PDB file of C-alpha atoms in Angstrom:
ATOM      1  CA  UNK G   1     -14.554 116.196  48.582  1.00 47.00           C
ATOM      2  CA  UNK G   2     -11.316 118.193  50.710  1.00 43.00           C
ATOM      3  CA  UNK G   3      -8.258 115.426  53.022  1.00 43.00           C
ATOM      4  CA  UNK G   4      -6.091 117.118  55.144  1.00 43.00           C
ATOM      5  CA  UNK G   5      -2.777 117.279  53.806  1.00 43.00           C
ATOM      6  CA  UNK G   6      -0.323 115.342  55.803  1.00 42.00           C
ATOM      7  CA  UNK G   7       1.911 117.901  56.984  1.00 40.00           C
ATOM      8  CA  UNK G   8      -0.093 120.596  58.041  1.00 42.00           C
ATOM      9  CA  UNK G   9      -1.326 118.052  60.297  1.00 43.00           C
ATOM     10  CA  UNK G  10       2.247 117.293  61.474  1.00 41.00           C
ATOM     11  CA  UNK G  11       2.738 121.440  61.974  1.00 46.00           C
ATOM     12  CA  UNK G  12      -1.039 121.834  63.590  1.00 46.00           C
ATOM     13  CA  UNK G  13      -0.129 118.653  66.676  1.00 40.00           C
ATOM     14  CA  UNK G  14       3.277 120.438  66.830  1.00 45.00           C
ATOM     15  CA  UNK G  15       2.265 123.370  67.098  1.00 48.00           C
ATOM     16  CA  UNK G  16      -0.428 122.063  69.783  1.00 46.00           C
ATOM     17  CA  UNK G  17       1.779 120.015  71.618  1.00 43.00           C
ATOM     18  CA  UNK G  18       4.552 123.634  72.309  1.00 48.00           C
ATOM     19  CA  UNK G  19       0.981 125.456  73.590  1.00 48.00           C
ATOM     20  CA  UNK G  20       0.017 122.451  75.904  1.00 45.00           C
ATOM     21  CA  UNK G  21       3.972 121.283  76.790  1.00 44.00           C
ATOM     22  CA  UNK G  22       5.371 124.643  77.790  1.00 43.00           C
ATOM     23  CA  UNK G  23       8.399 124.249  74.719  1.00 48.00           C
ATOM     24  CA  UNK G  24       7.341 128.134  74.433  1.00 70.00           C
ATOM     25  CA  UNK G  25       7.684 129.528  77.660  1.00 83.00           C
ATOM     26  CA  UNK G  26      10.804 131.053  77.013  1.00 89.00           C
ATOM     27  CA  UNK G  27      11.535 131.272  81.587  1.00 91.00           C
ATOM     28  CA  UNK G  28      15.165 132.294  84.163  1.00 93.00           C
ATOM     29  CA  UNK G  29      17.561 132.685  87.242  1.00 95.00           C
ATOM     30  CA  UNK G  30      19.037 135.525  88.336  1.00 95.00           C
ATOM     31  CA  UNK G  31      20.392 135.284  91.445  1.00 95.00           C
ATOM     32  CA  UNK G  32      20.763 138.731  94.014  1.00 92.00           C
ATOM     33  CA  UNK G  33      23.877 139.449  93.742  1.00 89.00           C
ATOM     34  CA  UNK G  34      25.536 137.875  90.557  1.00 91.00           C
ATOM     35  CA  UNK G  35      27.943 140.550  89.859  1.00 91.00           C
ATOM     36  CA  UNK G  36      29.762 140.396  92.897  1.00 92.00           C
ATOM     37  CA  UNK G  37      29.606 136.967  93.513  1.00 94.00           C
ATOM     38  CA  UNK G  38      32.745 134.520  93.292  1.00 93.00           C
ATOM     39  CA  UNK G  39      32.110 132.631  90.384  1.00 93.00           C
ATOM     40  CA  UNK G  40      34.027 128.073  89.205  1.00 90.00           C
ATOM     41  CA  UNK G  41      34.526 127.266  86.815  1.00 88.00           C
ATOM     42  CA  UNK G  42      33.483 122.832  86.731  1.00 85.00           C
ATOM     43  CA  UNK G  43      33.702 120.208  84.974  1.00 78.00           C
ATOM     44  CA  UNK G  44      29.991 118.478  84.393  1.00 76.00           C
ATOM     45  CA  UNK G  45      29.923 114.823  82.120  1.00 71.00           C
ATOM     46  CA  UNK G  46      31.700 116.012  78.736  1.00 77.00           C
ATOM     47  CA  UNK G  47      31.143 120.577  79.097  1.00 83.00           C
ATOM     48  CA  UNK G  48      32.253 122.401  81.442  1.00 85.00           C
ATOM     49  CA  UNK G  49      30.142 125.277  82.991  1.00 86.00           C
ATOM     50  CA  UNK G  50      30.090 127.652  84.732  1.00 91.00           C
ATOM     51  CA  UNK G  51      28.471 127.934  88.314  1.00 94.00           C
ATOM     52  CA  UNK G  52      28.227 130.794  91.083  1.00 95.00           C
ATOM     53  CA  UNK G  53      29.514 129.698  94.103  1.00 95.00           C
ATOM     54  CA  UNK G  54      28.198 129.599  98.036  1.00 95.00           C
ATOM     55  CA  UNK G  55      28.934 128.820 101.279  1.00 94.00           C
ATOM     56  CA  UNK G  56      26.743 126.197 103.836  1.00 94.00           C
ATOM     57  CA  UNK G  57      25.554 129.475 106.129  1.00 92.00           C
ATOM     58  CA  UNK G  58      24.475 131.757 102.615  1.00 94.00           C
ATOM     59  CA  UNK G  59      20.731 132.992 101.543  1.00 95.00           C
ATOM     60  CA  UNK G  60      20.399 131.647  97.885  1.00 96.00           C
ATOM     61  CA  UNK G  61      18.004 134.450  96.822  1.00 96.00           C
ATOM     62  CA  UNK G  62      17.241 136.544  93.521  1.00 96.00           C
ATOM     63  CA  UNK G  63      15.011 137.050  91.004  1.00 96.00           C
ATOM     64  CA  UNK G  64      12.795 134.976  88.730  1.00 96.00           C
ATOM     65  CA  UNK G  65      10.756 135.419  84.907  1.00 94.00           C
ATOM     66  CA  UNK G  66       8.815 133.586  82.654  1.00 92.00           C
ATOM     67  CA  UNK G  67       7.717 134.864  78.969  1.00 90.00           C
ATOM     68  CA  UNK G  68       4.891 133.993  76.994  1.00 83.00           C
ATOM     69  CA  UNK G  69       5.931 133.876  73.276  1.00 77.00           C
ATOM     70  CA  UNK G  70       5.325 137.170  70.957  1.00 74.00           C
ATOM     71  CA  UNK G  71       2.472 138.351  74.248  1.00 70.00           C
ATOM     72  CA  UNK G  72       0.309 135.614  73.813  1.00 80.00           C
ATOM     73  CA  UNK G  73      -2.011 134.965  76.814  1.00 84.00           C
ATOM     74  CA  UNK G  74      -1.721 131.921  78.503  1.00 84.00           C
ATOM     75  CA  UNK G  75      -3.445 130.009  81.458  1.00 87.00           C
ATOM     76  CA  UNK G  76      -0.985 128.936  83.616  1.00 89.00           C
ATOM     77  CA  UNK G  77      -2.117 126.199  86.937  1.00 91.00           C
ATOM     78  CA  UNK G  78       0.542 127.802  89.003  1.00 92.00           C
ATOM     79  CA  UNK G  79       4.511 129.077  89.582  1.00 93.00           C
ATOM     80  CA  UNK G  80       6.464 127.457  91.892  1.00 95.00           C
ATOM     81  CA  UNK G  81      10.727 127.214  92.765  1.00 97.00           C
ATOM     82  CA  UNK G  82      12.463 124.770  94.923  1.00 97.00           C
ATOM     83  CA  UNK G  83      15.579 124.863  96.191  1.00 97.00           C
ATOM     84  CA  UNK G  84      17.020 121.471  95.647  1.00 97.00           C
ATOM     85  CA  UNK G  85      19.761 118.961  96.904  1.00 97.00           C
ATOM     86  CA  UNK G  86      20.355 116.011  96.333  1.00 97.00           C
ATOM     87  CA  UNK G  87      22.305 112.743  95.077  1.00 97.00           C
ATOM     88  CA  UNK G  88      22.633 111.213  92.386  1.00 95.00           C
ATOM     89  CA  UNK G  89      24.362 107.225  90.950  1.00 92.00           C
ATOM     90  CA  UNK G  90      25.189 106.805  87.785  1.00 88.00           C
ATOM     91  CA  UNK G  91      25.641 103.174  88.124  1.00 85.00           C
ATOM     92  CA  UNK G  92      22.118 102.508  89.790  1.00 82.00           C
ATOM     93  CA  UNK G  93      20.211 105.423  88.934  1.00 87.00           C
ATOM     94  CA  UNK G  94      18.818 106.734  92.228  1.00 90.00           C
ATOM     95  CA  UNK G  95      18.065 110.552  92.920  1.00 94.00           C
ATOM     96  CA  UNK G  96      18.301 110.836  96.914  1.00 95.00           C
ATOM     97  CA  UNK G  97      17.103 114.501  97.861  1.00 96.00           C
ATOM     98  CA  UNK G  98      18.282 115.545 101.598  1.00 95.00           C
ATOM     99  CA  UNK G  99      16.920 119.283 100.825  1.00 95.00           C
ATOM    100  CA  UNK G 100      13.596 121.061  99.625  1.00 95.00           C
ATOM    101  CA  UNK G 101      12.067 124.096  99.706  1.00 96.00           C
ATOM    102  CA  UNK G 102       9.662 124.926  98.018  1.00 96.00           C
ATOM    103  CA  UNK G 103       7.804 128.926  97.328  1.00 96.00           C
ATOM    104  CA  UNK G 104       5.107 129.111  95.666  1.00 95.00           C
ATOM    105  CA  UNK G 105       5.297 132.063  93.073  1.00 94.00           C
ATOM    106  CA  UNK G 106       1.456 132.580  91.825  1.00 91.00           C
ATOM    107  CA  UNK G 107      -1.183 130.920  92.273  1.00 92.00           C
ATOM    108  CA  UNK G 108      -3.164 129.934  89.111  1.00 92.00           C
ATOM    109  CA  UNK G 109      -4.535 132.078  86.432  1.00 90.00           C
ATOM    110  CA  UNK G 110      -3.118 133.737  82.824  1.00 88.00           C
ATOM    111  CA  UNK G 111       0.474 135.104  81.739  1.00 84.00           C
ATOM    112  CA  UNK G 112       0.278 137.313  79.492  1.00 84.00           C
ATOM    113  CA  UNK G 113       4.472 138.871  78.580  1.00 84.00           C
ATOM    114  CA  UNK G 114       6.896 138.915  80.871  1.00 87.00           C
ATOM    115  CA  UNK G 115       6.081 138.357  85.009  1.00 90.00           C
ATOM    116  CA  UNK G 116       9.052 138.751  87.415  1.00 93.00           C
ATOM    117  CA  UNK G 117       9.209 137.649  90.320  1.00 95.00           C
ATOM    118  CA  UNK G 118      11.697 138.292  93.751  1.00 96.00           C
ATOM    119  CA  UNK G 119      12.263 134.947  95.907  1.00 96.00           C
ATOM    120  CA  UNK G 120      14.239 134.232  99.257  1.00 96.00           C
ATOM    121  CA  UNK G 121      15.792 130.975 100.601  1.00 96.00           C
ATOM    122  CA  UNK G 122      17.619 132.376 104.050  1.00 94.00           C
ATOM    123  CA  UNK G 123      18.829 129.504 107.014  1.00 87.00           C
ATOM    124  CA  UNK G 124      18.734 126.465 103.843  1.00 91.00           C
ATOM    125  CA  UNK G 125      20.223 123.913 105.182  1.00 89.00           C
ATOM    126  CA  UNK G 126      23.468 123.193 102.531  1.00 94.00           C
ATOM    127  CA  UNK G 127      25.444 120.476 104.765  1.00 94.00           C
ATOM    128  CA  UNK G 128      27.447 118.839 101.931  1.00 96.00           C
ATOM    129  CA  UNK G 129      29.745 120.468  99.455  1.00 97.00           C
ATOM    130  CA  UNK G 130      29.083 120.221  95.784  1.00 97.00           C
ATOM    131  CA  UNK G 131      30.466 117.149  93.947  1.00 96.00           C
ATOM    132  CA  UNK G 132      30.619 115.800  89.711  1.00 93.00           C
ATOM    133  CA  UNK G 133      33.073 112.158  90.697  1.00 91.00           C
ATOM    134  CA  UNK G 134      33.448 109.294  89.586  1.00 90.00           C
ATOM    135  CA  UNK G 135      29.566 107.513  89.686  1.00 92.00           C
ATOM    136  CA  UNK G 136      27.747 109.505  91.651  1.00 94.00           C
ATOM    137  CA  UNK G 137      27.164 113.304  92.037  1.00 94.00           C
ATOM    138  CA  UNK G 138      26.420 116.304  94.977  1.00 97.00           C
ATOM    139  CA  UNK G 139      23.965 118.611  93.831  1.00 96.00           C
ATOM    140  CA  UNK G 140      21.938 122.334  94.641  1.00 97.00           C
ATOM    141  CA  UNK G 141      19.882 123.655  91.540  1.00 97.00           C
ATOM    142  CA  UNK G 142      17.138 125.769  92.290  1.00 97.00           C
ATOM    143  CA  UNK G 143      13.657 124.491  89.831  1.00 97.00           C
ATOM    144  CA  UNK G 144      11.289 126.189  88.377  1.00 96.00           C
ATOM    145  CA  UNK G 145       8.573 125.407  86.859  1.00 94.00           C
ATOM    146  CA  UNK G 146       4.531 126.619  85.293  1.00 92.00           C
ATOM    147  CA  UNK G 147       2.480 123.926  85.538  1.00 91.00           C
ATOM    148  CA  UNK G 148       0.163 124.031  82.923  1.00 85.00           C
ATOM    149  CA  UNK G 149      -3.520 121.832  82.097  1.00 77.00           C
ATOM    150  CA  UNK G 150      -3.917 118.157  81.888  1.00 79.00           C
ATOM    151  CA  UNK G 151      -0.056 117.536  83.626  1.00 75.00           C
ATOM    152  CA  UNK G 152       1.547 119.143  82.179  1.00 85.00           C
ATOM    153  CA  UNK G 153       5.072 121.742  82.402  1.00 88.00           C
ATOM    154  CA  UNK G 154       7.664 124.325  81.446  1.00 90.00           C
ATOM    155  CA  UNK G 155      10.762 123.267  83.827  1.00 93.00           C
ATOM    156  CA  UNK G 156      13.713 125.453  84.166  1.00 94.00           C
ATOM    157  CA  UNK G 157      16.571 124.363  86.845  1.00 95.00           C
ATOM    158  CA  UNK G 158      19.972 126.635  87.256  1.00 95.00           C
ATOM    159  CA  UNK G 159      23.098 124.790  89.598  1.00 96.00           C
ATOM    160  CA  UNK G 160      24.456 126.287  92.349  1.00 96.00           C
ATOM    161  CA  UNK G 161      27.348 124.920  94.075  1.00 96.00           C
ATOM    162  CA  UNK G 162      28.694 124.857  97.913  1.00 96.00           C
ATOM    163  CA  UNK G 163      32.063 124.413  99.240  1.00 95.00           C
ATOM    164  CA  UNK G 164      32.186 123.801 103.467  1.00 93.00           C
ATOM    165  CA  UNK G 165      35.277 124.524 104.862  1.00 90.00           C
ATOM    166  CA  UNK G 166      37.369 122.979 108.323  1.00 83.00           C
ATOM    167  CA  UNK G 167      38.335 125.713 110.148  1.00 75.00           C
ATOM    168  CA  UNK G 168      42.002 125.436 111.215  1.00 68.00           C
ATOM    169  CA  UNK G 169      42.465 123.161 114.434  1.00 65.00           C
ATOM    170  CA  UNK G 170      46.073 123.511 115.716  1.00 58.00           C
ATOM    171  CA  UNK G 171      46.324 121.053 118.003  1.00 50.00           C
ATOM    172  CA  UNK G 172      45.098 118.321 115.893  1.00 68.00           C
ATOM    173  CA  UNK G 173      47.205 115.713 114.268  1.00 72.00           C
ATOM    174  CA  UNK G 174      49.140 115.651 111.647  1.00 80.00           C
ATOM    175  CA  UNK G 175      51.997 114.057 111.522  1.00 84.00           C
ATOM    176  CA  UNK G 176      54.752 113.602 109.031  1.00 87.00           C
ATOM    177  CA  UNK G 177      54.580 110.103 107.322  1.00 87.00           C
ATOM    178  CA  UNK G 178      57.683 107.397 107.014  1.00 86.00           C
ATOM    179  CA  UNK G 179      57.824 104.605 105.302  1.00 81.00           C
ATOM    180  CA  UNK G 180      60.244 102.235 104.128  1.00 80.00           C
ATOM    181  CA  UNK G 181      60.514 100.120 100.688  1.00 76.00           C
ATOM    182  CA  UNK G 182      61.982  97.452  99.968  1.00 74.00           C
ATOM    183  CA  UNK G 183      62.659  94.171  97.300  1.00 73.00           C
ATOM    184  CA  UNK G 184      65.221  91.561  98.882  1.00 71.00           C
ATOM    185  CA  UNK G 185      69.010  92.389  98.334  1.00 73.00           C
ATOM    186  CA  UNK G 186      66.966  94.628  94.857  1.00 77.00           C
ATOM    187  CA  UNK G 187      65.929  98.352  96.052  1.00 77.00           C
ATOM    188  CA  UNK G 188      66.586  99.171  99.370  1.00 81.00           C
ATOM    189  CA  UNK G 189      64.196 103.537 100.605  1.00 82.00           C
ATOM    190  CA  UNK G 190      62.817 105.293 102.857  1.00 86.00           C
ATOM    191  CA  UNK G 191      60.256 108.315 101.534  1.00 85.00           C
ATOM    192  CA  UNK G 192      58.485 111.182 104.404  1.00 90.00           C
ATOM    193  CA  UNK G 193      56.181 113.722 103.277  1.00 90.00           C
ATOM    194  CA  UNK G 194      56.110 117.610 105.674  1.00 91.00           C
ATOM    195  CA  UNK G 195      52.468 116.255 106.097  1.00 91.00           C
ATOM    196  CA  UNK G 196      49.116 113.701 106.127  1.00 91.00           C
ATOM    197  CA  UNK G 197      47.425 116.924 106.090  1.00 93.00           C
ATOM    198  CA  UNK G 198      47.323 119.104 103.151  1.00 93.00           C
ATOM    199  CA  UNK G 199      44.423 122.059 103.128  1.00 93.00           C
ATOM    200  CA  UNK G 200      43.531 122.231  98.390  1.00 94.00           C
ATOM    201  CA  UNK G 201      45.938 124.989  98.356  1.00 92.00           C
ATOM    202  CA  UNK G 202      48.822 123.879  99.980  1.00 93.00           C
ATOM    203  CA  UNK G 203      52.608 122.280  98.335  1.00 94.00           C
ATOM    204  CA  UNK G 204      53.122 117.886  99.379  1.00 92.00           C
ATOM    205  CA  UNK G 205      57.415 118.471 100.431  1.00 93.00           C
ATOM    206  CA  UNK G 206      58.639 115.541 101.085  1.00 90.00           C
ATOM    207  CA  UNK G 207      61.799 113.758 100.068  1.00 91.00           C
ATOM    208  CA  UNK G 208      62.842 110.197  99.064  1.00 86.00           C
ATOM    209  CA  UNK G 209      66.068 108.672 100.067  1.00 87.00           C
ATOM    210  CA  UNK G 210      67.733 105.817  98.280  1.00 81.00           C
ATOM    211  CA  UNK G 211      69.286 103.521 100.536  1.00 84.00           C
ATOM    212  CA  UNK G 212      70.531 100.790  98.200  1.00 81.00           C
ATOM    213  CA  UNK G 213      69.342 100.303  94.977  1.00 75.00           C
ATOM    214  CA  UNK G 214      70.741  97.701  92.055  1.00 77.00           C
ATOM    215  CA  UNK G 215      67.812  97.245  89.575  1.00 75.00           C
ATOM    216  CA  UNK G 216      68.810  99.995  86.972  1.00 78.00           C
ATOM    217  CA  UNK G 217      65.593 103.123  87.409  1.00 77.00           C
ATOM    218  CA  UNK G 218      64.494 104.547  84.960  1.00 80.00           C
ATOM    219  CA  UNK G 219      61.691 107.232  86.189  1.00 82.00           C
ATOM    220  CA  UNK G 220      59.767 108.392  89.443  1.00 84.00           C
ATOM    221  CA  UNK G 221      56.764 109.218  89.838  1.00 88.00           C
ATOM    222  CA  UNK G 222      54.457 110.932  92.131  1.00 89.00           C
ATOM    223  CA  UNK G 223      50.713 110.889  91.253  1.00 92.00           C
ATOM    224  CA  UNK G 224      47.719 112.086  93.500  1.00 95.00           C
ATOM    225  CA  UNK G 225      44.349 108.209  93.242  1.00 96.00           C
ATOM    226  CA  UNK G 226      41.459 109.262  94.085  1.00 97.00           C
ATOM    227  CA  UNK G 227      38.875 106.749  95.324  1.00 96.00           C
ATOM    228  CA  UNK G 228      35.673 106.567  95.451  1.00 97.00           C
ATOM    229  CA  UNK G 229      33.087 104.175  97.000  1.00 95.00           C
ATOM    230  CA  UNK G 230      29.196 104.869  96.932  1.00 93.00           C
ATOM    231  CA  UNK G 231      26.343 101.632  97.902  1.00 84.00           C
ATOM    232  CA  UNK G 232      27.115  99.186 100.504  1.00 81.00           C
ATOM    233  CA  UNK G 233      27.710  94.684 100.310  1.00 78.00           C
ATOM    234  CA  UNK G 234      26.404  92.817  97.234  1.00 77.00           C
ATOM    235  CA  UNK G 235      26.415  96.565  95.979  1.00 81.00           C
ATOM    236  CA  UNK G 236      29.342  98.215  96.826  1.00 86.00           C
ATOM    237  CA  UNK G 237      31.351  99.993  94.429  1.00 91.00           C
ATOM    238  CA  UNK G 238      34.838 101.040  94.652  1.00 93.00           C
ATOM    239  CA  UNK G 239      36.338 103.802  91.528  1.00 94.00           C
ATOM    240  CA  UNK G 240      39.850 104.425  91.302  1.00 94.00           C
ATOM    241  CA  UNK G 241      41.276 107.360  89.659  1.00 94.00           C
ATOM    242  CA  UNK G 242      44.416 109.598  88.405  1.00 93.00           C
ATOM    243  CA  UNK G 243      44.284 113.069  88.925  1.00 93.00           C
ATOM    244  CA  UNK G 244      47.924 113.911  88.816  1.00 90.00           C
ATOM    245  CA  UNK G 245      51.035 113.360  87.894  1.00 88.00           C
ATOM    246  CA  UNK G 246      55.015 114.480  88.715  1.00 84.00           C
ATOM    247  CA  UNK G 247      57.699 113.104  87.758  1.00 86.00           C
ATOM    248  CA  UNK G 248      59.873 113.300  90.875  1.00 82.00           C
ATOM    249  CA  UNK G 249      63.227 111.766  88.314  1.00 76.00           C
ATOM    250  CA  UNK G 250      64.281 111.221  85.120  1.00 75.00           C
ATOM    251  CA  UNK G 251      66.976 108.580  85.534  1.00 72.00           C
ATOM    252  CA  UNK G 252      68.380 105.736  87.649  1.00 72.00           C
ATOM    253  CA  UNK G 253      69.880 106.912  90.726  1.00 74.00           C
ATOM    254  CA  UNK G 254      72.625 106.212  92.798  1.00 76.00           C
ATOM    255  CA  UNK G 255      72.809 104.969  96.393  1.00 80.00           C
ATOM    256  CA  UNK G 256      73.028 107.607  99.430  1.00 80.00           C
ATOM    257  CA  UNK G 257      71.309 109.711  97.027  1.00 82.00           C
ATOM    258  CA  UNK G 258      68.280 112.277  98.248  1.00 86.00           C
ATOM    259  CA  UNK G 259      65.390 113.268  95.857  1.00 84.00           C
ATOM    260  CA  UNK G 260      63.415 116.111  97.126  1.00 88.00           C
ATOM    261  CA  UNK G 261      58.925 116.203  96.716  1.00 89.00           C
ATOM    262  CA  UNK G 262      57.252 119.643  96.242  1.00 90.00           C
ATOM    263  CA  UNK G 263      54.170 119.052  94.309  1.00 90.00           C
ATOM    264  CA  UNK G 264      51.439 121.977  94.705  1.00 93.00           C
ATOM    265  CA  UNK G 265      47.941 120.278  95.152  1.00 93.00           C
ATOM    266  CA  UNK G 266      46.321 124.291  94.383  1.00 90.00           C
ATOM    267  CA  UNK G 267      46.952 123.220  89.957  1.00 87.00           C
ATOM    268  CA  UNK G 268      44.594 119.594  89.789  1.00 89.00           C
ATOM    269  CA  UNK G 269      40.799 122.197  89.431  1.00 85.00           C
ATOM    270  CA  UNK G 270      39.845 118.579  90.500  1.00 87.00           C
ATOM    271  CA  UNK G 271      40.540 118.288  93.642  1.00 93.00           C
ATOM    272  CA  UNK G 272      38.169 118.143  96.057  1.00 95.00           C
ATOM    273  CA  UNK G 273      37.838 117.567 100.010  1.00 96.00           C
ATOM    274  CA  UNK G 274      37.765 113.960 100.723  1.00 96.00           C
ATOM    275  CA  UNK G 275      34.720 112.510 101.869  1.00 96.00           C
ATOM    276  CA  UNK G 276      33.694 110.168 104.268  1.00 93.00           C
ATOM    277  CA  UNK G 277      30.097 108.588 103.819  1.00 93.00           C
ATOM    278  CA  UNK G 278      28.382 112.046 102.980  1.00 95.00           C
ATOM    279  CA  UNK G 279      25.343 110.608 104.395  1.00 94.00           C
ATOM    280  CA  UNK G 280      25.493 106.925 103.804  1.00 92.00           C
ATOM    281  CA  UNK G 281      25.442 107.303 100.419  1.00 94.00           C
ATOM    282  CA  UNK G 282      29.140 107.984  99.327  1.00 96.00           C
ATOM    283  CA  UNK G 283      33.050 108.144 100.006  1.00 96.00           C
ATOM    284  CA  UNK G 284      36.063 109.792  98.686  1.00 97.00           C
ATOM    285  CA  UNK G 285      39.880 109.182  99.855  1.00 97.00           C
ATOM    286  CA  UNK G 286      42.649 110.256  98.352  1.00 97.00           C
ATOM    287  CA  UNK G 287      46.153 108.658  97.974  1.00 96.00           C
ATOM    288  CA  UNK G 288      49.356 109.455  97.065  1.00 93.00           C
ATOM    289  CA  UNK G 289      51.321 106.985  95.127  1.00 91.00           C
ATOM    290  CA  UNK G 290      54.914 106.391  94.290  1.00 87.00           C
ATOM    291  CA  UNK G 291      55.647 104.900  91.208  1.00 86.00           C
ATOM    292  CA  UNK G 292      59.535 103.698  90.125  1.00 83.00           C
ATOM    293  CA  UNK G 293      59.932 102.013  87.090  1.00 84.00           C
ATOM    294  CA  UNK G 294      62.978 100.348  85.476  1.00 80.00           C
ATOM    295  CA  UNK G 295      64.417  99.270  82.220  1.00 81.00           C
ATOM    296  CA  UNK G 296      62.423  96.357  81.872  1.00 81.00           C
ATOM    297  CA  UNK G 297      58.438  98.669  82.211  1.00 83.00           C
ATOM    298  CA  UNK G 298      58.028  96.603  86.462  1.00 80.00           C
ATOM    299  CA  UNK G 299      56.924  99.181  88.070  1.00 82.00           C
ATOM    300  CA  UNK G 300      56.805  98.990  91.862  1.00 79.00           C
ATOM    301  CA  UNK G 301      54.349 101.626  94.024  1.00 81.00           C
ATOM    302  CA  UNK G 302      53.872 102.673  97.369  1.00 84.00           C
ATOM    303  CA  UNK G 303      50.445 104.160  98.511  1.00 88.00           C
ATOM    304  CA  UNK G 304      49.373 106.334 101.597  1.00 90.00           C
ATOM    305  CA  UNK G 305      46.858 108.096 102.172  1.00 93.00           C
ATOM    306  CA  UNK G 306      46.307 111.772 102.296  1.00 94.00           C
ATOM    307  CA  UNK G 307      43.447 114.180 103.774  1.00 94.00           C
ATOM    308  CA  UNK G 308      42.470 116.912 102.101  1.00 95.00           C
ATOM    309  CA  UNK G 309      40.837 119.453 103.535  1.00 94.00           C
ATOM    310  CA  UNK G 310      39.162 123.107 102.217  1.00 93.00           C
ATOM    311  CA  UNK G 311      40.641 125.750 104.094  1.00 87.00           C
ATOM    312  CA  UNK G 312      38.536 127.543 106.740  1.00 72.00           C
ATOM    313  CA  UNK G 313      39.422 131.680 108.175  1.00 61.00           C
TER     314      UNK G 313
END
């Protein structure tokens, strides 16, 4: 009496599972203007990813392809393409869709070899900028799905980037920031920044004036702090991250000395605009953090919120 060899049985099972769940189907998306459209490299998790860049009003179009392996005939229950905008929270693992459009590319039938399908999503609502943050992520992507029997499906996702710009309004207040910081009878400084609002390619200019110095200052630095907030009430979370550091001074200042500040924002690709209550899910604020360190490594600091935006025409 013949018996099935366990290894042969596993191979057969794997082959059947591959055919059933679509693991052998090759799929891809090509955007219509991929060769001429600008792309950006962004940090997603632990890796860098290159994504095509679109504006809020841009049409998303191109071609998708689906290949059956080795020219085999594969039955399917329909092919569809979705354009999705969603917000993902790492903390509570929730996903919220704010944009969702569907194109049915093919009715149930058979695939043999390569099939290509053109697509176009015009007048798509893309109200928010893409964002990969500390705990929150906002992304836009195309999801290509080939449905198979028994509820199985093969899925391919292609993420693209959206930047939103702010038109320049010369009438809007953009006053200089002036503040005083001191420790009684030990330290008294004044500092000023030339603006309270900056676009992401701008230069932060300012000065620090030492009016009283009776402690030994070792060095001074200016940092950009990002503060990401999400949730409400008992489920509210706030996390801070140092986006950039800039050494202003190395050595002890003297009374009456003025130290200039000149910080080029364009050198920090991880900077984003300030976001206010995006889809009632999260906010991102930025602060300039002035830090003084004395010879005993004690730190004195003062934070001031600033508004960042992406400059429009």
